[in-house]
CSV table of C-alpha atoms in Angstrom, one decimal:
chain,number,residue,atom,x,y,z
A,1,MET,CA,194.7,-11.8,-71.4
A,2,ASP,CA,196.4,-8.9,-73.1
A,3,ASP,CA,199.3,-7.8,-70.9
A,4,GLY,CA,199.4,-4.5,-72.8
A,5,VAL,CA,196.2,-3.2,-71.2
A,6,SER,CA,197.0,-0.5,-68.7
A,7,SER,CA,195.6,-0.7,-65.2
A,8,SER,CA,194.3,2.8,-65.6
A,9,GLN,CA,191.9,1.6,-68.3
A,10,MET,CA,188.3,1.2,-67.4
A,11,GLY,CA,187.8,-2.2,-68.9
A,12,PHE,CA,189.6,-5.6,-69.0
A,13,GLU,CA,189.5,-8.5,-71.4
A,14,LEU,CA,188.7,-12.2,-70.8
A,15,GLU,CA,189.7,-14.8,-73.3
A,16,PHE,CA,187.2,-17.5,-74.2
A,17,GLY,CA,188.7,-19.9,-76.8
A,18,ASP,CA,189.4,-17.9,-79.9
A,19,GLY,CA,187.4,-14.9,-78.9
A,20,GLU,CA,187.6,-12.2,-76.4
A,21,PHE,CA,185.0,-10.7,-74.1
A,22,GLU,CA,185.5,-7.2,-72.7
A,23,LEU,CA,183.9,-6.1,-69.5
A,24,ASN,CA,183.6,-2.4,-68.9
A,25,GLN,CA,182.8,-0.4,-65.8
A,26,GLU,CA,179.5,0.6,-67.4
A,27,ASP,CA,178.5,-3.1,-67.3
A,28,TYR,CA,178.3,-2.9,-63.5
A,29,VAL,CA,176.5,0.5,-63.2
A,30,VAL,CA,173.1,0.0,-61.7
A,31,SER,CA,170.4,2.6,-62.2
A,32,GLU,CA,168.4,3.9,-59.3
A,33,ASP,CA,165.3,2.0,-60.5
A,34,GLU,CA,167.3,-1.2,-60.8
A,35,HIS,CA,168.8,-0.8,-57.3
A,36,LEU,CA,165.3,-0.1,-55.9
A,37,GLY,CA,164.1,-3.2,-57.6
A,38,ILE,CA,166.9,-5.3,-56.0
A,39,LEU,CA,165.9,-3.9,-52.5
A,40,ILE,CA,162.3,-4.7,-53.2
A,41,GLU,CA,163.2,-8.3,-54.1
A,42,LYS,CA,165.2,-8.7,-50.9
A,43,GLU,CA,162.4,-7.3,-48.9
A,44,ILE,CA,159.9,-9.7,-50.4
A,45,HIS,CA,162.2,-12.6,-49.6
A,46,LEU,CA,161.7,-11.9,-45.9
A,47,CYS,CA,158.2,-12.5,-44.7
A,48,PHE,CA,156.6,-9.7,-42.8
A,49,LYS,CA,153.3,-10.3,-41.0
A,50,LYS,CA,151.7,-9.2,-37.8
A,51,ASP,CA,152.0,-11.7,-34.9
A,52,GLN,CA,149.0,-11.3,-32.6
A,53,ALA,CA,150.4,-13.6,-30.0
A,54,LEU,CA,153.3,-11.1,-29.4
A,55,VAL,CA,150.9,-8.2,-29.3
A,56,SER,CA,148.9,-9.7,-26.5
A,57,ASP,CA,151.9,-11.0,-24.4
A,58,GLU,CA,152.4,-8.2,-21.8
A,59,TRP,CA,155.5,-9.9,-20.4
A,60,MET,CA,157.2,-10.0,-23.8
A,61,LYS,CA,156.2,-6.4,-24.5
A,62,ARG,CA,158.1,-5.3,-21.3
A,63,ALA,CA,161.0,-7.7,-22.0
A,64,ARG,CA,161.3,-6.4,-25.6
A,65,SER,CA,161.2,-2.8,-24.4
A,66,ASP,CA,164.0,-3.5,-21.9
A,67,ALA,CA,166.0,-5.3,-24.6
A,68,ILE,CA,165.8,-2.4,-27.0
A,69,ASN,CA,166.8,0.1,-24.3
A,70,TRP,CA,169.8,-2.1,-23.5
A,71,ILE,CA,170.7,-2.4,-27.2
A,72,LEU,CA,170.5,1.4,-27.7
A,73,LYS,CA,172.6,2.0,-24.6
A,74,THR,CA,175.2,-0.5,-25.7
A,75,ARG,CA,175.3,0.9,-29.2
A,76,ALA,CA,176.1,4.3,-27.8
A,77,ALA,CA,178.7,3.0,-25.3
A,78,LEU,CA,180.6,1.1,-28.0
A,79,GLY,CA,180.2,3.8,-30.7
A,80,PHE,CA,178.3,1.6,-33.1
A,81,ARG,CA,176.3,3.0,-36.0
A,82,LEU,CA,172.5,3.5,-35.7
A,83,GLN,CA,172.1,0.9,-38.4
A,84,THR,CA,173.7,-1.6,-36.1
A,85,ALA,CA,171.1,-1.0,-33.4
A,86,TYR,CA,168.2,-1.2,-35.8
A,87,LEU,CA,169.6,-4.4,-37.3
A,88,SER,CA,170.0,-5.9,-33.8
A,89,VAL,CA,166.3,-5.2,-33.0
A,90,THR,CA,165.3,-6.7,-36.3
A,91,TYR,CA,167.2,-9.9,-35.5
A,92,PHE,CA,165.6,-9.9,-32.0
A,93,ASP,CA,162.0,-9.5,-33.4
A,94,ARG,CA,162.6,-12.2,-36.1
A,95,PHE,CA,163.8,-14.6,-33.4
A,96,ILE,CA,160.9,-14.0,-31.0
A,97,SER,CA,158.5,-14.3,-33.9
A,98,THR,CA,159.9,-17.8,-34.4
A,99,ARG,CA,160.9,-19.1,-31.0
A,100,SER,CA,159.2,-18.7,-27.6
A,101,ILE,CA,161.0,-17.7,-24.5
A,102,ASN,CA,159.5,-18.7,-21.1
A,103,SER,CA,158.2,-15.8,-19.2
A,104,GLU,CA,160.3,-14.2,-16.4
A,105,LYS,CA,163.5,-15.6,-17.9
A,106,HIS,CA,165.1,-12.2,-18.0
A,107,TRP,CA,168.6,-13.7,-18.4
A,108,ALA,CA,167.4,-15.3,-21.7
A,109,ILE,CA,166.2,-12.0,-23.0
A,110,ARG,CA,169.5,-10.3,-22.1
A,111,LEU,CA,171.5,-13.2,-23.7
A,112,LEU,CA,169.4,-12.9,-26.9
A,113,SER,CA,169.9,-9.2,-27.0
A,114,LEU,CA,173.7,-9.6,-26.6
A,115,ALA,CA,173.8,-12.2,-29.4
A,116,CYS,CA,171.8,-10.0,-31.7
A,117,ILE,CA,173.9,-6.9,-31.3
A,118,SER,CA,177.1,-8.9,-31.6
A,119,ILE,CA,175.9,-10.4,-34.9
A,120,ALA,CA,174.7,-7.0,-36.1
A,121,ALA,CA,178.1,-5.5,-35.3
A,122,LYS,CA,179.8,-8.2,-37.3
A,123,MET,CA,177.6,-7.3,-40.2
A,124,GLU,CA,177.9,-3.5,-40.0
A,125,GLU,CA,180.9,-2.4,-38.1
A,126,CYS,CA,184.5,-2.1,-39.2
A,127,ASN,CA,185.9,-2.7,-35.7
A,128,VAL,CA,184.0,-5.3,-33.6
A,129,PRO,CA,185.0,-5.5,-29.9
A,130,GLY,CA,185.5,-8.7,-28.0
A,131,LEU,CA,182.4,-10.3,-26.5
A,132,GLN,CA,183.4,-9.4,-23.0
A,133,GLU,CA,183.5,-5.7,-23.9
A,134,PHE,CA,179.8,-5.5,-24.3
A,135,GLN,CA,178.2,-3.7,-21.4
A,136,LEU,CA,176.3,-6.0,-19.1
A,137,GLU,CA,175.0,-4.5,-15.9
A,138,ASP,CA,173.1,-7.4,-14.3
A,139,PHE,CA,174.4,-10.6,-15.9
A,140,PHE,CA,177.7,-12.0,-17.0
A,141,PHE,CA,177.9,-14.6,-19.7
A,142,GLU,CA,181.0,-16.6,-20.7
A,143,SER,CA,182.2,-16.1,-24.2
A,144,LYS,CA,181.4,-19.7,-25.2
A,145,VAL,CA,177.8,-19.2,-24.0
A,146,ILE,CA,177.4,-16.1,-26.1
A,147,GLN,CA,178.9,-17.8,-29.1
A,148,ARG,CA,176.4,-20.7,-28.7
A,149,MET,CA,173.6,-18.2,-28.5
A,150,GLU,CA,174.9,-16.5,-31.6
A,151,LEU,CA,174.8,-19.8,-33.4
A,152,PHE,CA,171.3,-20.5,-32.2
A,153,VAL,CA,170.1,-17.1,-33.6
A,154,LEU,CA,171.9,-17.7,-36.9
A,155,THR,CA,170.4,-21.1,-37.4
A,156,THR,CA,166.9,-19.9,-36.3
A,157,LEU,CA,167.1,-17.1,-38.8
A,158,GLU,CA,168.5,-19.6,-41.4
A,159,TRP,CA,171.7,-17.5,-41.7
A,160,ASP,CA,169.8,-14.8,-43.6
A,161,MET,CA,171.3,-11.8,-41.9
A,162,ALA,CA,172.0,-9.3,-44.8
A,163,ILE,CA,168.5,-7.9,-44.8
A,164,VAL,CA,167.2,-4.5,-45.9
A,165,THR,CA,166.2,-1.8,-43.4
A,166,PRO,CA,164.2,1.4,-43.8
A,167,PHE,CA,167.3,3.5,-44.1
A,168,VAL,CA,168.2,2.1,-47.6
A,169,PHE,CA,164.9,3.4,-48.9
A,170,LEU,CA,165.3,6.9,-47.6
A,171,PRO,CA,167.5,8.2,-50.5
A,172,TYR,CA,164.7,7.3,-52.9
A,173,PHE,CA,161.7,8.3,-50.8
A,174,ILE,CA,162.7,11.7,-49.3
A,175,PRO,CA,163.6,13.4,-52.6
A,176,ASN,CA,160.4,12.2,-54.2
A,177,LEU,CA,158.1,13.1,-51.3
A,178,CYS,CA,159.5,16.3,-49.9
A,179,ASN,CA,159.3,19.8,-51.3
A,180,GLU,CA,162.4,21.7,-52.3
A,181,SER,CA,161.7,24.4,-49.7
A,182,GLN,CA,162.0,21.9,-46.9
A,183,PRO,CA,165.6,21.5,-45.4
A,184,TYR,CA,166.8,18.0,-46.2
A,185,ASN,CA,168.8,17.6,-43.0
A,186,ILE,CA,165.9,18.5,-40.7
A,187,LEU,CA,163.6,16.2,-42.6
A,188,TYR,CA,166.1,13.4,-42.5
A,189,ASN,CA,166.7,13.7,-38.8
A,190,THR,CA,163.0,13.8,-38.0
A,191,THR,CA,162.4,10.7,-40.2
A,192,MET,CA,165.2,8.9,-38.4
A,193,GLN,CA,163.8,9.8,-35.0
A,194,LEU,CA,160.4,8.5,-36.1
A,195,ILE,CA,161.8,5.2,-37.3
A,196,PHE,CA,163.6,4.6,-34.0
A,197,THR,CA,160.5,5.7,-31.9
A,198,THR,CA,158.4,3.3,-33.9
A,199,MET,CA,161.0,0.5,-33.4
A,200,LYS,CA,160.4,0.8,-29.7
A,201,GLU,CA,156.6,0.4,-30.0
A,202,VAL,CA,156.0,-2.2,-32.7
A,203,ASN,CA,157.5,-5.5,-33.7
A,204,LEU,CA,159.6,-4.8,-36.8
A,205,MET,CA,158.1,-7.9,-38.4
A,206,ASP,CA,154.7,-6.3,-38.5
A,207,HIS,CA,155.7,-3.8,-41.2
A,208,LYS,CA,157.9,-4.0,-44.2
A,209,PRO,CA,161.0,-1.7,-44.1
A,210,SER,CA,159.8,0.2,-47.2
A,211,VAL,CA,156.5,0.9,-45.5
A,212,ILE,CA,158.2,2.1,-42.3
A,213,ALA,CA,160.5,4.4,-44.4
A,214,THR,CA,157.6,5.8,-46.4
A,215,SER,CA,155.4,6.4,-43.4
A,216,ALA,CA,158.1,8.0,-41.3
A,217,THR,CA,158.9,10.4,-44.2
A,218,LEU,CA,155.3,11.3,-44.6
A,219,VAL,CA,154.8,12.0,-40.9
A,220,ALA,CA,158.0,14.1,-40.9
A,221,LEU,CA,156.5,16.1,-43.8
A,222,ASP,CA,152.9,16.4,-42.6
A,223,GLN,CA,151.0,15.0,-39.6
A,224,GLN,CA,147.5,15.7,-41.0
A,225,LEU,CA,147.4,13.6,-44.1
A,226,THR,CA,144.2,11.8,-45.1
A,227,ILE,CA,144.3,8.4,-46.9
A,228,GLU,CA,143.7,10.2,-50.2
A,229,ASP,CA,146.7,12.5,-49.5
A,230,VAL,CA,148.9,9.4,-48.7
A,231,GLU,CA,147.8,7.7,-51.9
A,232,LEU,CA,148.7,10.8,-53.9
A,233,LYS,CA,152.1,11.0,-52.2
A,234,ILE,CA,153.2,7.4,-52.7
A,235,LYS,CA,152.3,7.6,-56.4
A,236,SER,CA,155.4,9.8,-56.7
A,237,ILE,CA,157.7,7.0,-55.6
A,238,PRO,CA,159.2,4.9,-58.4
A,239,GLN,CA,157.8,1.4,-58.7
A,240,HIS,CA,155.4,2.0,-55.8
A,241,MET,CA,152.9,-0.4,-57.2
A,242,ARG,CA,155.3,-3.3,-56.7
A,243,PHE,CA,155.8,-3.0,-53.0
A,244,LEU,CA,153.6,-0.3,-51.4
A,245,GLU,CA,150.1,-1.1,-50.4
A,246,LEU,CA,148.1,2.0,-49.5
A,247,LYS,CA,146.4,0.4,-46.4
A,248,ASP,CA,149.8,-0.8,-45.0
A,249,VAL,CA,151.3,2.6,-45.5
A,250,TYR,CA,148.3,4.5,-44.0
A,251,ASP,CA,148.1,2.1,-41.0
A,252,CYS,CA,151.8,2.6,-40.3
A,253,TYR,CA,151.4,6.4,-40.9
A,254,ASN,CA,148.7,6.6,-38.3
A,255,ILE,CA,150.8,4.7,-35.7
A,256,MET,CA,153.8,7.1,-36.3
A,257,GLN,CA,151.5,10.1,-36.3
A,258,ARG,CA,150.1,9.1,-32.9
A,259,LEU,CA,153.6,8.5,-31.5
A,260,TYR,CA,154.8,11.9,-32.9
A,261,MET,CA,151.8,13.8,-31.4
A,262,GLU,CA,152.3,12.0,-28.0
A,263,ARG,CA,155.9,13.0,-27.9
A,264,THR,CA,155.1,16.6,-28.9
A,265,ARG,CA,152.6,16.8,-26.1
A,266,ARG,CA,155.1,15.5,-23.6
A,267,GLU,CA,157.7,18.0,-24.8
A,268,LYS,CA,155.2,20.8,-24.3
A,269,LEU,CA,154.4,19.5,-20.8
A,270,LEU,CA,158.1,19.3,-20.1
A,271,HIS,CA,158.5,23.0,-20.8
A,272,THR,CA,155.5,24.0,-18.7
A,273,PRO,CA,156.5,26.0,-15.6
A,274,GLY,CA,156.4,23.8,-12.5
A,275,SER,CA,156.2,20.5,-14.5
A,276,SER,CA,158.3,17.6,-13.2
A,277,THR,CA,157.7,15.3,-16.2
A,278,ILE,CA,160.9,13.6,-17.3
A,279,LEU,CA,161.2,13.1,-21.1
A,280,SER,CA,163.6,10.5,-22.5
A,281,LYS,CA,166.4,12.1,-24.5
A,282,PRO,CA,165.9,11.7,-28.3
A,283,ILE,CA,168.5,9.6,-30.1
A,284,ASP,CA,171.2,11.8,-31.6
A,285,MET,CA,171.2,10.9,-35.2
A,286,THR,CA,174.7,12.2,-35.7
A,287,GLU,CA,176.3,10.9,-32.5
A,288,ASN,CA,179.4,8.9,-32.7
A,289,SER,CA,181.1,9.6,-29.4
A,290,LEU,CA,181.5,7.1,-26.7
A,291,ILE,CA,179.6,7.5,-23.4
A,292,ASN,CA,180.8,6.3,-20.0
A,293,SER,CA,179.6,2.9,-19.1
A,294,ALA,CA,177.6,2.4,-15.9
A,295,THR,CA,179.3,0.9,-12.9
A,296,MET,CA,178.9,-2.9,-13.0
A,297,SER,CA,179.7,-3.9,-9.5
A,298,LYS,CA,177.0,-6.6,-9.1
A,299,ARG,CA,176.8,-9.2,-11.8
A,300,ARG,CA,175.6,-12.8,-11.7
A,301,ARG,CA,177.5,-15.3,-13.7
A,302,LEU,CA,175.1,-17.5,-15.7
A,303,THR,CA,175.8,-20.6,-17.8
A,304,PHE,CA,173.5,-23.0,-19.5
A,305,ASP,CA,174.3,-25.5,-16.8
A,306,ASP,CA,173.0,-23.2,-14.0
A,307,ASP,CA,169.6,-24.6,-13.1
A,308,LYS,CA,168.8,-22.1,-10.5
A,309,GLN,CA,169.7,-18.9,-12.3
A,310,GLY,CA,169.9,-19.9,-15.9
A,311,GLY,CA,168.1,-22.2,-18.2
A,312,GLY,CA,166.2,-24.2,-15.6
A,313,GLY,CA,165.4,-27.9,-15.9
A,314,ASN,CA,168.4,-29.8,-17.0
A,315,GLY,CA,170.1,-26.9,-18.5
A,316,CYS,CA,172.2,-27.3,-21.6
A,317,ASP,CA,175.6,-29.0,-21.6
A,318,SER,CA,178.3,-27.9,-24.0
A,319,THR,CA,177.6,-30.7,-26.4
A,320,LYS,CA,174.1,-29.5,-27.3
A,321,GLU,CA,173.5,-27.3,-30.3
A,322,ASN,CA,171.0,-24.8,-28.9
A,323,PRO,CA,170.6,-23.2,-25.5
A,324,LYS,CA,167.4,-23.9,-23.6
A,325,LEU,CA,165.3,-20.8,-23.3
């Protein structure tokens, strides 16, 4: 290599025998279309399909709702990014789409939730707290138990953890779908709220991230679109033919539109004089402050060897690879 090349120069040289090959910064520049293509390929790699068994399982619906509420509360308490919470729920949904958890084993749902947000934090956060710093109000798990559950999740998901989320598509979709007269920050915040509201209601494996991002943006723009309107809109998105199916987008749009209208009606009812309706607080899309954790005076210590409170049956000793759920 030529030692005379200044570090301030944009390129560098590599010697191959008698010749030289120069790599410049421009060689690594990826266009928007190329980057979108990369995201599409990553999305295709992960299989998304509706699981009717999960839809009909009322216990799992309730357990999943509780898990998501706990993940969102823990994210706020530890100051994690919103992306971390969404990724946690994605891991959770991928896991329960592959593995079954015996009904009424609430400790198993909480342990899975903890493992998912811990792994997501390692993927997304610069500063990851120790396992014992995660907020647990009703159960206490030893660090080695959590680590074994993390490994169980990782192996179940085949160590494929760097997955795309709807958020990476928004910089492409919002500029192409919105009008210049619409404030970008308001549209972005509404879109984000819709994504997280939908996350609570549907298994994230039912819809591709690009479909969720497109549908949320469209609902934020207009809640009265017909299927013809949606078709016209998505044609403005680059490479839409490669990854956006009209039926998938319109079905997801209708789900989000319904959730949006339900929330709007609740908000109107909340502001009606004499109303005692309690509306859950929307997620602050810009929040990064810590909140006080709840008092945790009563916690049960569970290990995989605890037959009465934990895994049941013979439990799982420390030599086994996976916990028994």
